[in-house]
PDB file of N, CA and C in Angstrom:
ATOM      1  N   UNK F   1       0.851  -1.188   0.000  1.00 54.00           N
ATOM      2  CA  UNK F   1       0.000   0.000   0.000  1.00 54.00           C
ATOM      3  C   UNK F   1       0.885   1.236   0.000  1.00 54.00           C
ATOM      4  N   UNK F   2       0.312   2.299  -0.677  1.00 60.00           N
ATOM      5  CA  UNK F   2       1.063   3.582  -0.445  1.00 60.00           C
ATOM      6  C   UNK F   2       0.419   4.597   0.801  1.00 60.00           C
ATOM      7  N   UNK F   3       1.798   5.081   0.902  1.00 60.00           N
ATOM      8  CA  UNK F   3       0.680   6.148   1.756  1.00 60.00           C
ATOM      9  C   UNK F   3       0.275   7.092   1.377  1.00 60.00           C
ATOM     10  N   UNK F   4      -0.320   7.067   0.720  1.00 55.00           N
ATOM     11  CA  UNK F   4      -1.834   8.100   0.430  1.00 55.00           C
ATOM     12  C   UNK F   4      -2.744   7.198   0.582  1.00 55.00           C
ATOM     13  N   UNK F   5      -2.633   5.807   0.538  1.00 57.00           N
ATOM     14  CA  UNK F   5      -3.871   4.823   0.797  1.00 57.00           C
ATOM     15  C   UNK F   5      -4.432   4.439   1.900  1.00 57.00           C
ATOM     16  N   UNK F   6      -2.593   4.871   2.683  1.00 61.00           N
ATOM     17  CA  UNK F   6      -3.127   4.815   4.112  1.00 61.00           C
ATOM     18  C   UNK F   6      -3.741   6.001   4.706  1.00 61.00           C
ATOM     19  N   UNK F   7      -3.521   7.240   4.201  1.00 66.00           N
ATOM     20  CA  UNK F   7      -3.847   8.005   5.255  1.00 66.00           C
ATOM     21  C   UNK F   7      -5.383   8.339   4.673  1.00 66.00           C
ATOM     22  N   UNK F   8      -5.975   7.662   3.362  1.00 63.00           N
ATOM     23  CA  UNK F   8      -7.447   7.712   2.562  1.00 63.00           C
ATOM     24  C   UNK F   8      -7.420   8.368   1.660  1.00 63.00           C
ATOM     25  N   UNK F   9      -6.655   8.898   1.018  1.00 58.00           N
ATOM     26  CA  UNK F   9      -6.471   9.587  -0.025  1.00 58.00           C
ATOM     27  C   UNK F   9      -6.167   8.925  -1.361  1.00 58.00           C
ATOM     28  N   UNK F  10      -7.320   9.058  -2.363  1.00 56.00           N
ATOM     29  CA  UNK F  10      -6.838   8.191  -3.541  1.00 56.00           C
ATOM     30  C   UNK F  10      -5.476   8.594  -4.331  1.00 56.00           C
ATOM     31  N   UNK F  11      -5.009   7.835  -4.978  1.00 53.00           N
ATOM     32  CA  UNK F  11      -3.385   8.145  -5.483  1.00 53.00           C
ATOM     33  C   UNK F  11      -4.113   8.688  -6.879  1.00 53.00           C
ATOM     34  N   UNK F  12      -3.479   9.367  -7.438  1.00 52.00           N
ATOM     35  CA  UNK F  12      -3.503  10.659  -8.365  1.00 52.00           C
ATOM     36  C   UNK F  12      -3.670   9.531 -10.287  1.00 52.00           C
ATOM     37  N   UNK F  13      -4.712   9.607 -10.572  1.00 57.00           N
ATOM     38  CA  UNK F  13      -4.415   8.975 -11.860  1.00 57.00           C
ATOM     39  C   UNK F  13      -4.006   9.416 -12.731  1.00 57.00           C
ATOM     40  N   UNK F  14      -3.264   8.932 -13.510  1.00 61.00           N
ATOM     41  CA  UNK F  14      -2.460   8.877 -14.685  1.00 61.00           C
ATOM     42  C   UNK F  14      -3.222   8.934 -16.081  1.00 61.00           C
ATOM     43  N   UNK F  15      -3.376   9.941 -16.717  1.00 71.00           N
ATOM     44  CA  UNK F  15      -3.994  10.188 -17.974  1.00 71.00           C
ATOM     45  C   UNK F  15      -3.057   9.926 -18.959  1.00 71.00           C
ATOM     46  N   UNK F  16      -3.701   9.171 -20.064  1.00 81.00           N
ATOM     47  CA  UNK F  16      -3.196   8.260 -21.031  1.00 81.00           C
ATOM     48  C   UNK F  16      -3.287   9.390 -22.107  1.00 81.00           C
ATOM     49  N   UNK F  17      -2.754   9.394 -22.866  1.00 85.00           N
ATOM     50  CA  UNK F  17      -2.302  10.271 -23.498  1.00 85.00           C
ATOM     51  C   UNK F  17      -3.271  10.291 -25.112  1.00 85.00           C
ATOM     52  N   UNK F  18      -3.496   8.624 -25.206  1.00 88.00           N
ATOM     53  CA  UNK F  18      -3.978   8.747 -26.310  1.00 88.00           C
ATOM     54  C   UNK F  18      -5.615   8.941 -26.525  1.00 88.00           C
ATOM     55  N   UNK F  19      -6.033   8.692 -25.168  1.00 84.00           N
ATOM     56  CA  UNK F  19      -7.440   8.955 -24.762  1.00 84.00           C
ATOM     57  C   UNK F  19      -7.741  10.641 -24.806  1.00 84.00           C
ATOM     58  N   UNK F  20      -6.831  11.346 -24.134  1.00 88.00           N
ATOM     59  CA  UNK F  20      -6.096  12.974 -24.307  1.00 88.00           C
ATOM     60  C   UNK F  20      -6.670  13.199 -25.489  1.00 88.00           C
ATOM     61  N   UNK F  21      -5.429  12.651 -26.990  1.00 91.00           N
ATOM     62  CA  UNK F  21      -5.513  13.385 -28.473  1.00 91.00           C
ATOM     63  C   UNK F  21      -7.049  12.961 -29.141  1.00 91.00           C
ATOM     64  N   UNK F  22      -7.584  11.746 -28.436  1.00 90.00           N
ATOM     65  CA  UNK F  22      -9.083  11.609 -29.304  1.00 90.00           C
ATOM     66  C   UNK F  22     -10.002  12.235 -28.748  1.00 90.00           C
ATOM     67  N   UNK F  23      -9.818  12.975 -27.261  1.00 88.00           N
ATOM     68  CA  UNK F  23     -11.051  13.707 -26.911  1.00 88.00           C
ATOM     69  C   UNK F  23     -10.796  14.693 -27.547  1.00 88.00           C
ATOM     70  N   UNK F  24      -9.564  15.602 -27.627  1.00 92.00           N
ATOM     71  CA  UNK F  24      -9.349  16.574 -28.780  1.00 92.00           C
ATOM     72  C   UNK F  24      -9.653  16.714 -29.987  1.00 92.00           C
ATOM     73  N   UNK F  25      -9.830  15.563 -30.323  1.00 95.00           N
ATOM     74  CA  UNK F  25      -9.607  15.170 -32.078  1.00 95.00           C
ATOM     75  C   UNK F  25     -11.211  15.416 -32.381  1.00 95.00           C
ATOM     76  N   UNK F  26     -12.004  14.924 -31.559  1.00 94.00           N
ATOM     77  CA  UNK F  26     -13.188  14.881 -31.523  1.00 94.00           C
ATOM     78  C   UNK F  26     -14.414  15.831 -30.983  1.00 94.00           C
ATOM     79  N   UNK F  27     -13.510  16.799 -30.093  1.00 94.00           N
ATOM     80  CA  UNK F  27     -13.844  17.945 -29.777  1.00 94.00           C
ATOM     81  C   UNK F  27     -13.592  19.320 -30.772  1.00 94.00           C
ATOM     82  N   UNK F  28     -11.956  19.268 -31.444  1.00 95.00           N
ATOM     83  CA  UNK F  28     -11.701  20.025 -32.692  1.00 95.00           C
ATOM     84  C   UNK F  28     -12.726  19.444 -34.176  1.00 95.00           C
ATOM     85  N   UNK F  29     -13.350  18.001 -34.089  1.00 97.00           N
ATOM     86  CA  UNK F  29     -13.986  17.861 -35.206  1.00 97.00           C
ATOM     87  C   UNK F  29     -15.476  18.803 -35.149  1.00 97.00           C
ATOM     88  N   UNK F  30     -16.010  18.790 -34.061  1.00 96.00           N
ATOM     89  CA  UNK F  30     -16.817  19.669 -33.789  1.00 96.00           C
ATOM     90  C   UNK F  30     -17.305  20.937 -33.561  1.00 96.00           C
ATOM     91  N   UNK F  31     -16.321  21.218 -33.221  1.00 96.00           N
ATOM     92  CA  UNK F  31     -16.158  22.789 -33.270  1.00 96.00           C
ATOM     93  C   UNK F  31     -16.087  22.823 -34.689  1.00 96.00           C
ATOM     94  N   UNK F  32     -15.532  22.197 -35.795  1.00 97.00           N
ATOM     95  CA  UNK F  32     -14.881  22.992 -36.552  1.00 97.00           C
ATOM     96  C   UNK F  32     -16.552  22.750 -37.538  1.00 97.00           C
ATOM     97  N   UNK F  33     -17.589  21.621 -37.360  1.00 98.00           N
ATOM     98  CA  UNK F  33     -18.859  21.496 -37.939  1.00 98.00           C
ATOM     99  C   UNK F  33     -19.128  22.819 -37.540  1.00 98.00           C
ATOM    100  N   UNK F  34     -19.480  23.153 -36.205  1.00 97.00           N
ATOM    101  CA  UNK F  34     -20.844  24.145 -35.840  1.00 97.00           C
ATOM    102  C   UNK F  34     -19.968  25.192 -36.156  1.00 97.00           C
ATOM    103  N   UNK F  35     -18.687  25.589 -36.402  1.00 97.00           N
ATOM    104  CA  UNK F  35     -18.441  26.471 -36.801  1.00 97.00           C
ATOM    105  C   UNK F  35     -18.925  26.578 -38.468  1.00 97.00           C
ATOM    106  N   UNK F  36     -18.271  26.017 -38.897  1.00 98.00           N
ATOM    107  CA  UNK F  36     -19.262  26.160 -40.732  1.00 98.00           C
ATOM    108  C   UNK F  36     -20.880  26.752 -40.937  1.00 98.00           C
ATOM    109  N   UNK F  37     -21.448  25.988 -39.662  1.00 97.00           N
ATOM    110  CA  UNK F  37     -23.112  26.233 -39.839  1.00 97.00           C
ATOM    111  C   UNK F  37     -23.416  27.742 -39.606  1.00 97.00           C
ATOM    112  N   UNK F  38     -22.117  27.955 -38.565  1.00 96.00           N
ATOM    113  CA  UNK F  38     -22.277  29.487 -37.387  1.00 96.00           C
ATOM    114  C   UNK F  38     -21.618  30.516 -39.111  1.00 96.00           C
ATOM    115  N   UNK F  39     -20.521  30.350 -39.264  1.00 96.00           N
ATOM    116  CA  UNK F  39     -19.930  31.166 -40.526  1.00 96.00           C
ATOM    117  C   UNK F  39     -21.354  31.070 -41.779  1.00 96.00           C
ATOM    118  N   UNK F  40     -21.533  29.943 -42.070  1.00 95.00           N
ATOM    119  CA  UNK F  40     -22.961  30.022 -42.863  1.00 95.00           C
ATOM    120  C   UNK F  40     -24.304  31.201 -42.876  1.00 95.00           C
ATOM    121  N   UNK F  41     -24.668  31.004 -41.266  1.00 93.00           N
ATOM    122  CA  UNK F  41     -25.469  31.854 -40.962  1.00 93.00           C
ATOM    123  C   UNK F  41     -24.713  33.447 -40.398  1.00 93.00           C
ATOM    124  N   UNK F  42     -23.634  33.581 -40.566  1.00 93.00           N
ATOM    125  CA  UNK F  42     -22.986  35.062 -40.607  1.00 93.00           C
ATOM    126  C   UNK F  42     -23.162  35.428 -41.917  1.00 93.00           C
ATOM    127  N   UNK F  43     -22.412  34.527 -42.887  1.00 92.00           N
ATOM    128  CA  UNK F  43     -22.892  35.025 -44.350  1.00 92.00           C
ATOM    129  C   UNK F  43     -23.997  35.076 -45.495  1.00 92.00           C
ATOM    130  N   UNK F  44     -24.950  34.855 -44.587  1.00 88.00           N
ATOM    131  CA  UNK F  44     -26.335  34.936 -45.238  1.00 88.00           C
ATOM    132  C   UNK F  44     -26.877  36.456 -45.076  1.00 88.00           C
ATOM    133  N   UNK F  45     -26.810  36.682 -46.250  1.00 83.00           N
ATOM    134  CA  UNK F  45     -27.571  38.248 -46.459  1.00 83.00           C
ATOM    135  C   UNK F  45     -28.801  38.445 -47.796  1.00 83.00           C
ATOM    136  N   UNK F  46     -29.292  39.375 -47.162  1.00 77.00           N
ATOM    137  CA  UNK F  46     -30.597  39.620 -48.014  1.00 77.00           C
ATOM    138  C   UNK F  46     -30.483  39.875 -49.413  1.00 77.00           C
ATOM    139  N   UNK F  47     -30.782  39.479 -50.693  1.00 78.00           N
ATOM    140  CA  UNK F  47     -30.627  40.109 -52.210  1.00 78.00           C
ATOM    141  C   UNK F  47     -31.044  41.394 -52.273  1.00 78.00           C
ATOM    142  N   UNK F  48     -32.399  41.361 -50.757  1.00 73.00           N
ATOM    143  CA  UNK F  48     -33.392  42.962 -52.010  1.00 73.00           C
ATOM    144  C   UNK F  48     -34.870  42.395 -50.931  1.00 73.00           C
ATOM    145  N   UNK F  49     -35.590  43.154 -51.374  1.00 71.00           N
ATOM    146  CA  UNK F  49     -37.181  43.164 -49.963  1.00 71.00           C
ATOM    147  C   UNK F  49     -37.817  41.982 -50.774  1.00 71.00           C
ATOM    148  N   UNK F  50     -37.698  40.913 -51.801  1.00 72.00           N
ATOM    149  CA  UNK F  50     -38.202  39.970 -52.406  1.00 72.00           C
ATOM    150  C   UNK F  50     -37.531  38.653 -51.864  1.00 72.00           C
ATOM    151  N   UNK F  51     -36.585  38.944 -51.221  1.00 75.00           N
ATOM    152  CA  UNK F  51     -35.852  37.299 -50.795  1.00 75.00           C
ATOM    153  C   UNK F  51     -36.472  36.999 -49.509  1.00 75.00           C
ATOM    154  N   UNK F  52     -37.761  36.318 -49.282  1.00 74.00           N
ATOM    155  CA  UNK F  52     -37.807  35.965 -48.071  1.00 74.00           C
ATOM    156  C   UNK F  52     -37.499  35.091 -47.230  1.00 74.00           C
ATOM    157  N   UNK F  53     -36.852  34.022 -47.849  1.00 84.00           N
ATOM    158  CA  UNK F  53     -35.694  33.355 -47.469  1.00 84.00           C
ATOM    159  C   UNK F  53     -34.620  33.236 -46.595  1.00 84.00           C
ATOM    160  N   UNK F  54     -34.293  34.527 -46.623  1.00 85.00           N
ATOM    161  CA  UNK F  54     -33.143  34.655 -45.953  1.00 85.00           C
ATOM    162  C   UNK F  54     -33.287  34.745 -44.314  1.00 85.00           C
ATOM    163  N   UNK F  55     -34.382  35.076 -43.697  1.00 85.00           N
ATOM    164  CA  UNK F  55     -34.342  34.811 -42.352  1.00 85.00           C
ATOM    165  C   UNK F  55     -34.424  33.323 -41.967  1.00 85.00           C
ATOM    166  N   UNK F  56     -35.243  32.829 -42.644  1.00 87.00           N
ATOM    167  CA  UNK F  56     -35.154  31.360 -41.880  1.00 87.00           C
ATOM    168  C   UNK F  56     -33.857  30.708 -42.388  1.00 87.00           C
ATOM    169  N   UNK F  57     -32.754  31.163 -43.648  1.00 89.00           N
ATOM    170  CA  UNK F  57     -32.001  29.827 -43.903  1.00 89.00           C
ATOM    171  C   UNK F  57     -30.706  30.419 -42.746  1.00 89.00           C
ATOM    172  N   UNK F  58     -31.105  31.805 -42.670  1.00 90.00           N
ATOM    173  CA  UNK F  58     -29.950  32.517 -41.378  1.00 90.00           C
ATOM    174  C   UNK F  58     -30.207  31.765 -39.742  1.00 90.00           C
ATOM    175  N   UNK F  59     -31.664  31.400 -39.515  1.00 91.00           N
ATOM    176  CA  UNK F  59     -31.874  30.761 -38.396  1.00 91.00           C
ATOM    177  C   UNK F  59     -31.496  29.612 -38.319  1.00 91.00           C
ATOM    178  N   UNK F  60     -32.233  28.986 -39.265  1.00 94.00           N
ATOM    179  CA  UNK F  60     -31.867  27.556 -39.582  1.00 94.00           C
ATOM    180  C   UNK F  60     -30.342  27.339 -39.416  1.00 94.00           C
ATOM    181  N   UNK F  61     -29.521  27.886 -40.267  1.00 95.00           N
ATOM    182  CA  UNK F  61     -27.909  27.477 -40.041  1.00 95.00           C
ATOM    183  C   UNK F  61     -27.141  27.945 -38.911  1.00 95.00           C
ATOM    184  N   UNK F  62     -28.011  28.802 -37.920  1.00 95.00           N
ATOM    185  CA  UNK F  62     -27.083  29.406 -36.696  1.00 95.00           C
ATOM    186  C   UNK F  62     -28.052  28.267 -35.536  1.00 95.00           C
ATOM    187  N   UNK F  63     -29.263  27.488 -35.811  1.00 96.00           N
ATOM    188  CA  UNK F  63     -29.708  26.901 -35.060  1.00 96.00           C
ATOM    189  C   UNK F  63     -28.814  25.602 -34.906  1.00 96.00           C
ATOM    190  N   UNK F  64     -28.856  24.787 -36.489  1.00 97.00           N
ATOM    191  CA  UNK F  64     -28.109  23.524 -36.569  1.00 97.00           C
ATOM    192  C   UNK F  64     -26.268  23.950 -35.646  1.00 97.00           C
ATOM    193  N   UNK F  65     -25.939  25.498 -35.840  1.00 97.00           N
ATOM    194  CA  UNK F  65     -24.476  25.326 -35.141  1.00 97.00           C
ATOM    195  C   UNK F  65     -24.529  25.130 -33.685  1.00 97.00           C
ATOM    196  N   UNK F  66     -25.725  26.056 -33.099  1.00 96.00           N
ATOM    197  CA  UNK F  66     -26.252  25.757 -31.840  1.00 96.00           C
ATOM    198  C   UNK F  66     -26.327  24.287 -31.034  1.00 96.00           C
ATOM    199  N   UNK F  67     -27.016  23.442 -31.895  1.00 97.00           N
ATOM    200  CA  UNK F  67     -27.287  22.375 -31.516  1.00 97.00           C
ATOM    201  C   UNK F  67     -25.852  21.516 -32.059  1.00 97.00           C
ATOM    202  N   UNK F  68     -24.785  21.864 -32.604  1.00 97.00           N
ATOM    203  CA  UNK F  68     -23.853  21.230 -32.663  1.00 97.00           C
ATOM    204  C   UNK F  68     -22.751  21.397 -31.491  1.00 97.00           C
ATOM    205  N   UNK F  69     -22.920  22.668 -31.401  1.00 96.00           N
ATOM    206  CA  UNK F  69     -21.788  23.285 -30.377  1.00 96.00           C
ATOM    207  C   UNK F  69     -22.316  22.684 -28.897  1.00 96.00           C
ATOM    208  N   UNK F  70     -24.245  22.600 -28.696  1.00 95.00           N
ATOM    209  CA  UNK F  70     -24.093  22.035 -27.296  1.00 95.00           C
ATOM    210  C   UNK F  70     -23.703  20.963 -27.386  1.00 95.00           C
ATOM    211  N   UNK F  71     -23.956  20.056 -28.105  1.00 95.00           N
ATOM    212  CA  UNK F  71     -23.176  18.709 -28.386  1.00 95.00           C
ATOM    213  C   UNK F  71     -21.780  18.632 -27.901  1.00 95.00           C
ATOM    214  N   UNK F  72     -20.604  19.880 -28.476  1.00 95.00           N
ATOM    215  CA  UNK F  72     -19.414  19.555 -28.078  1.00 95.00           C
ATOM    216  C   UNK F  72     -19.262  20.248 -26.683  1.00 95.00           C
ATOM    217  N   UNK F  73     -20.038  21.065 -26.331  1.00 95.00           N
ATOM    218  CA  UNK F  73     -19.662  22.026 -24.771  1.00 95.00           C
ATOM    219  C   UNK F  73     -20.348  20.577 -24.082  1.00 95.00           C
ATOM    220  N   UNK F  74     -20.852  19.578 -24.556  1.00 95.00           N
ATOM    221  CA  UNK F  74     -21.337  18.290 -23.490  1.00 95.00           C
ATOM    222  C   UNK F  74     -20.063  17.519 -23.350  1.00 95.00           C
ATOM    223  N   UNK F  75     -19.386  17.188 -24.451  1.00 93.00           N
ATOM    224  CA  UNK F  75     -18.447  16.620 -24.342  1.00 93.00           C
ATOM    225  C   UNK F  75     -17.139  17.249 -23.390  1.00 93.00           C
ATOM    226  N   UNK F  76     -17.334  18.876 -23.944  1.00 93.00           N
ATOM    227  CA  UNK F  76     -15.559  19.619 -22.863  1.00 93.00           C
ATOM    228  C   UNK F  76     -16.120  19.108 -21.976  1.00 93.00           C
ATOM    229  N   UNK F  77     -17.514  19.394 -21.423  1.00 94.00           N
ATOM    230  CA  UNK F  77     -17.395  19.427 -19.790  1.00 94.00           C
ATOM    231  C   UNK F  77     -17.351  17.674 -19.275  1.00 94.00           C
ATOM    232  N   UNK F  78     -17.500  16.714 -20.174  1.00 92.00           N
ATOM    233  CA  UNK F  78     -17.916  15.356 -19.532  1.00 92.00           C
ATOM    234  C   UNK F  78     -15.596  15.298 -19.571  1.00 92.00           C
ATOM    235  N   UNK F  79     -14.905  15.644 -20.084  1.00 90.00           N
ATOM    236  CA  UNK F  79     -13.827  16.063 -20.392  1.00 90.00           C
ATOM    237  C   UNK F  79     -12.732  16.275 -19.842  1.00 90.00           C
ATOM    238  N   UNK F  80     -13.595  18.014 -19.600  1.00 91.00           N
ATOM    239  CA  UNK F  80     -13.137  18.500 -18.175  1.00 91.00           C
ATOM    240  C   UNK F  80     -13.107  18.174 -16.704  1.00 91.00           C
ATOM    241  N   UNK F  81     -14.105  17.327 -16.714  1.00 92.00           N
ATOM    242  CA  UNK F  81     -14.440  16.957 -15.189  1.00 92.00           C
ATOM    243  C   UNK F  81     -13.700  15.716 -14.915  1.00 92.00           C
ATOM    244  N   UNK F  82     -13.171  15.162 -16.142  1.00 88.00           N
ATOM    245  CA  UNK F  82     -11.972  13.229 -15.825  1.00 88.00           C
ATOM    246  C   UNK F  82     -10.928  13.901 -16.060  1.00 88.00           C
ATOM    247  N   UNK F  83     -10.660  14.698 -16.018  1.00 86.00           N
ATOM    248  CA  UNK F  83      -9.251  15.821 -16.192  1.00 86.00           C
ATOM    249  C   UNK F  83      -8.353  15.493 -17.656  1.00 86.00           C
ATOM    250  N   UNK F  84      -9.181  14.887 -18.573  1.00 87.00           N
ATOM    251  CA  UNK F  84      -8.321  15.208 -20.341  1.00 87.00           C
ATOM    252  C   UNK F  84      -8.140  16.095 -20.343  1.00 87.00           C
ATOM    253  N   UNK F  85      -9.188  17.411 -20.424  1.00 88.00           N
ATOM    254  CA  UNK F  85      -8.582  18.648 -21.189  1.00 88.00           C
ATOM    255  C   UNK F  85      -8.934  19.856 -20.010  1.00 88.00           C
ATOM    256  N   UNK F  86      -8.369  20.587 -20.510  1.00 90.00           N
ATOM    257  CA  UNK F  86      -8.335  22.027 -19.430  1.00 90.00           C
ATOM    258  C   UNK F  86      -9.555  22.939 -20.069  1.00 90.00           C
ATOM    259  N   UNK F  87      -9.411  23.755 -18.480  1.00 93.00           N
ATOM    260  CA  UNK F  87     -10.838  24.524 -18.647  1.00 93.00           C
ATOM    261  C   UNK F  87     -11.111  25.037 -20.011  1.00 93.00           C
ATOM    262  N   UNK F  88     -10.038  26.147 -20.742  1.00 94.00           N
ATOM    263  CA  UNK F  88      -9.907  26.352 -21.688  1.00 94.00           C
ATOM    264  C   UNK F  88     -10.318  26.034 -23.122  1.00 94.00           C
ATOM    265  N   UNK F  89     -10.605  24.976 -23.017  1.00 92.00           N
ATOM    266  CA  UNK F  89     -11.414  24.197 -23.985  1.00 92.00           C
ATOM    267  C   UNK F  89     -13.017  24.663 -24.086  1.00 92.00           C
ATOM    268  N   UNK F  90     -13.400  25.219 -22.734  1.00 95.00           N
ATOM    269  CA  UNK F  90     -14.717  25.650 -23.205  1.00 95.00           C
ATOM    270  C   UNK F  90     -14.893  27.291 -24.047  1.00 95.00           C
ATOM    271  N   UNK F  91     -13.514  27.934 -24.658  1.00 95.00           N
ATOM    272  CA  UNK F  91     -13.447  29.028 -25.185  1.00 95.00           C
ATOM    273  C   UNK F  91     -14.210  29.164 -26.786  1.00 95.00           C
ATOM    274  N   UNK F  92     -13.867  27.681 -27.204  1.00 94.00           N
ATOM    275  CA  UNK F  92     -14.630  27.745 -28.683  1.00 94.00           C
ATOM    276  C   UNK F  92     -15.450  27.833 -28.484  1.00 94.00           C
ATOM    277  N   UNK F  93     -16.179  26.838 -27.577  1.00 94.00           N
ATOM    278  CA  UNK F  93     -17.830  26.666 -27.249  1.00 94.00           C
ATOM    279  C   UNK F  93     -18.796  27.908 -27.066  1.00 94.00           C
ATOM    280  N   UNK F  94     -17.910  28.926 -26.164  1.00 95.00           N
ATOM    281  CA  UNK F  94     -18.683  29.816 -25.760  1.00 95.00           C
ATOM    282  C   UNK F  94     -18.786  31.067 -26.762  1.00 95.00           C
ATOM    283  N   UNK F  95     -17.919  30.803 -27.897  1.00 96.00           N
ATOM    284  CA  UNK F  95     -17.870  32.390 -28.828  1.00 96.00           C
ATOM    285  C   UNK F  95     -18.816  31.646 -29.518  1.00 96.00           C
ATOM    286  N   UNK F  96     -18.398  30.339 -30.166  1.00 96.00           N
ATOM    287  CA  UNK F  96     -19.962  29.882 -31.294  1.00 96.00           C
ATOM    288  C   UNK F  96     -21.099  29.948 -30.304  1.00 96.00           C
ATOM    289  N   UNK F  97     -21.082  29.849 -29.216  1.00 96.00           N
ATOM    290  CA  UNK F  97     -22.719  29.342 -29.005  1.00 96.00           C
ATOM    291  C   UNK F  97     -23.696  31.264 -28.986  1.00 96.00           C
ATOM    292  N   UNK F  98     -22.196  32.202 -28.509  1.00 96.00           N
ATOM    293  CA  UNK F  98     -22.758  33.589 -28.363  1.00 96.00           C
ATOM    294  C   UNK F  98     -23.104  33.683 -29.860  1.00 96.00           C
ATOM    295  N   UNK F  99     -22.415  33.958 -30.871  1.00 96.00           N
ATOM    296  CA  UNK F  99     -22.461  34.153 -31.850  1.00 96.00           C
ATOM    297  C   UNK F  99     -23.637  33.514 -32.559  1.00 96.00           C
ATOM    298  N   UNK F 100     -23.791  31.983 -32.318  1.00 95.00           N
ATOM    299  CA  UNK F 100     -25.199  31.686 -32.949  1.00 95.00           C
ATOM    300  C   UNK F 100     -26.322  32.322 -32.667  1.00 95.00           C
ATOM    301  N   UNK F 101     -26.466  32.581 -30.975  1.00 95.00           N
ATOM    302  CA  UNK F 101     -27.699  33.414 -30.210  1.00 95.00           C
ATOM    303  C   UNK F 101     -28.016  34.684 -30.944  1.00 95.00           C
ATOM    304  N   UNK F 102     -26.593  35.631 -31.296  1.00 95.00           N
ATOM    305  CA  UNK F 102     -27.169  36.683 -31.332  1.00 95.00           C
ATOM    306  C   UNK F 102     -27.218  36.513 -33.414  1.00 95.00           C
ATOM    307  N   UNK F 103     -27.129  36.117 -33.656  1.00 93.00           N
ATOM    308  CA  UNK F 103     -27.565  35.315 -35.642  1.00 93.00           C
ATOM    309  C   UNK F 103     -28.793  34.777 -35.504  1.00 93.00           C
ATOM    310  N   UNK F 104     -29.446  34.098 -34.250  1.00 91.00           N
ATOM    311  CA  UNK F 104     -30.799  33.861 -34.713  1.00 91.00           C
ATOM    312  C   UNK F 104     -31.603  35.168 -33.939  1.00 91.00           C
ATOM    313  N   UNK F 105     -31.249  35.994 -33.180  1.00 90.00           N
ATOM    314  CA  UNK F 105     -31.778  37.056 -32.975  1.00 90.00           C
ATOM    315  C   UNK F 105     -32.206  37.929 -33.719  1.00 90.00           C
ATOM    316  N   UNK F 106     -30.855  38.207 -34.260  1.00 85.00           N
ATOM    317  CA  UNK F 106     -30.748  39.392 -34.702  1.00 85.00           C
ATOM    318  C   UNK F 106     -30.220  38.866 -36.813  1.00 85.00           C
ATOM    319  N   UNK F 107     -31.167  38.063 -36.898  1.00 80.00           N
ATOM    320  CA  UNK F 107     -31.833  37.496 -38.286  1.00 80.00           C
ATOM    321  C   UNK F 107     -32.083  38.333 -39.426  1.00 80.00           C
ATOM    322  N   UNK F 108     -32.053  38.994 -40.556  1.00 73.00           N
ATOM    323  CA  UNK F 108     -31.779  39.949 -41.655  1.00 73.00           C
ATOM    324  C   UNK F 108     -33.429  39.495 -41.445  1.00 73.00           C
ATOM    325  N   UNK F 109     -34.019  41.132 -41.711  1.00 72.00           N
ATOM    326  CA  UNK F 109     -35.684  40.849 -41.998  1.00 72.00           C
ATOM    327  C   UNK F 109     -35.978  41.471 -43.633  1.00 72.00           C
ATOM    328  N   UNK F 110     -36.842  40.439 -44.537  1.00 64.00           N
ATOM    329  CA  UNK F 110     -37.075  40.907 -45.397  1.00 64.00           C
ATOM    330  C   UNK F 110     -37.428  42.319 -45.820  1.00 64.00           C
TER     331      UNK F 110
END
C-alpha cells in the first residue's frame, strides 16, 4: 500500500495520453462542424425586400451550429471533469454558441 492509501487519499491517476488526443480530435472535429453552420449563418444576407428566405435559412444554419456546439460544450465538460482537457477548452464553445444566439436574434428581416 502507499501512503496516500493509508492516510485515505486516492493516489492521483495517470492520464493516457492517447485517450487525451481523441477527446481533442473529436472535440476540434466539432467545433470545426458548428463552426461552418455558425460562418454560414454570418454570411447569409438579403438580395433585395423579395428574398424571403433569408431569415429562416440565417436561423436555420445558426440553429443547426447551436445544436452542434451544445453537443461539443457536453463533451468539454464530460472532459473537463476526468481531467483530459483544461478549462480552456470551453473558449470555442462559448464564442460559437454567443455568436449563434445573437444570428438567430438578430436574423436579416425581409
Amino acid at each position: 500500500m502507499t501512503e496516500q492509501e493509508i492516510q485515505g487519499t486516492p493516489a492521483p491517476t495517470r492520464r493516457h495520453p492517447v485517450a487525451t488526443a481523441a477527446w481533442a480530435t473529436v472535440q476540434l472535429g466539432l467545433h470545426a462542424v458548428a463552426g461552418f453552420f455558425v460562418l454560414c449563418a454570418v454570411l447569409t444576407h438579403s438580395e433585395g425586400p423579395w428574398d424571403r428566405t433569408v431569415t429562416g435559412t440565417a436561423r436555420l444554419m445558426a440553429g443547426l451550429g447551436l445544436a452542434v456546439e451544445l453537443m461539443a460544450l457536453a463533451g468539454t465538460a464530460a472532459a473537463v471533469n476526468t481531467g483530459r482537457l483544461r478549462r480552456r477548452w470551453y473558449a470555442p464553445a462559448a464564442v460559437l454558441v454567443v455568436t449563434a444566439l445573437v444570428r438567430m436574434v438578430f436574423a436579416p428581416q425581409p
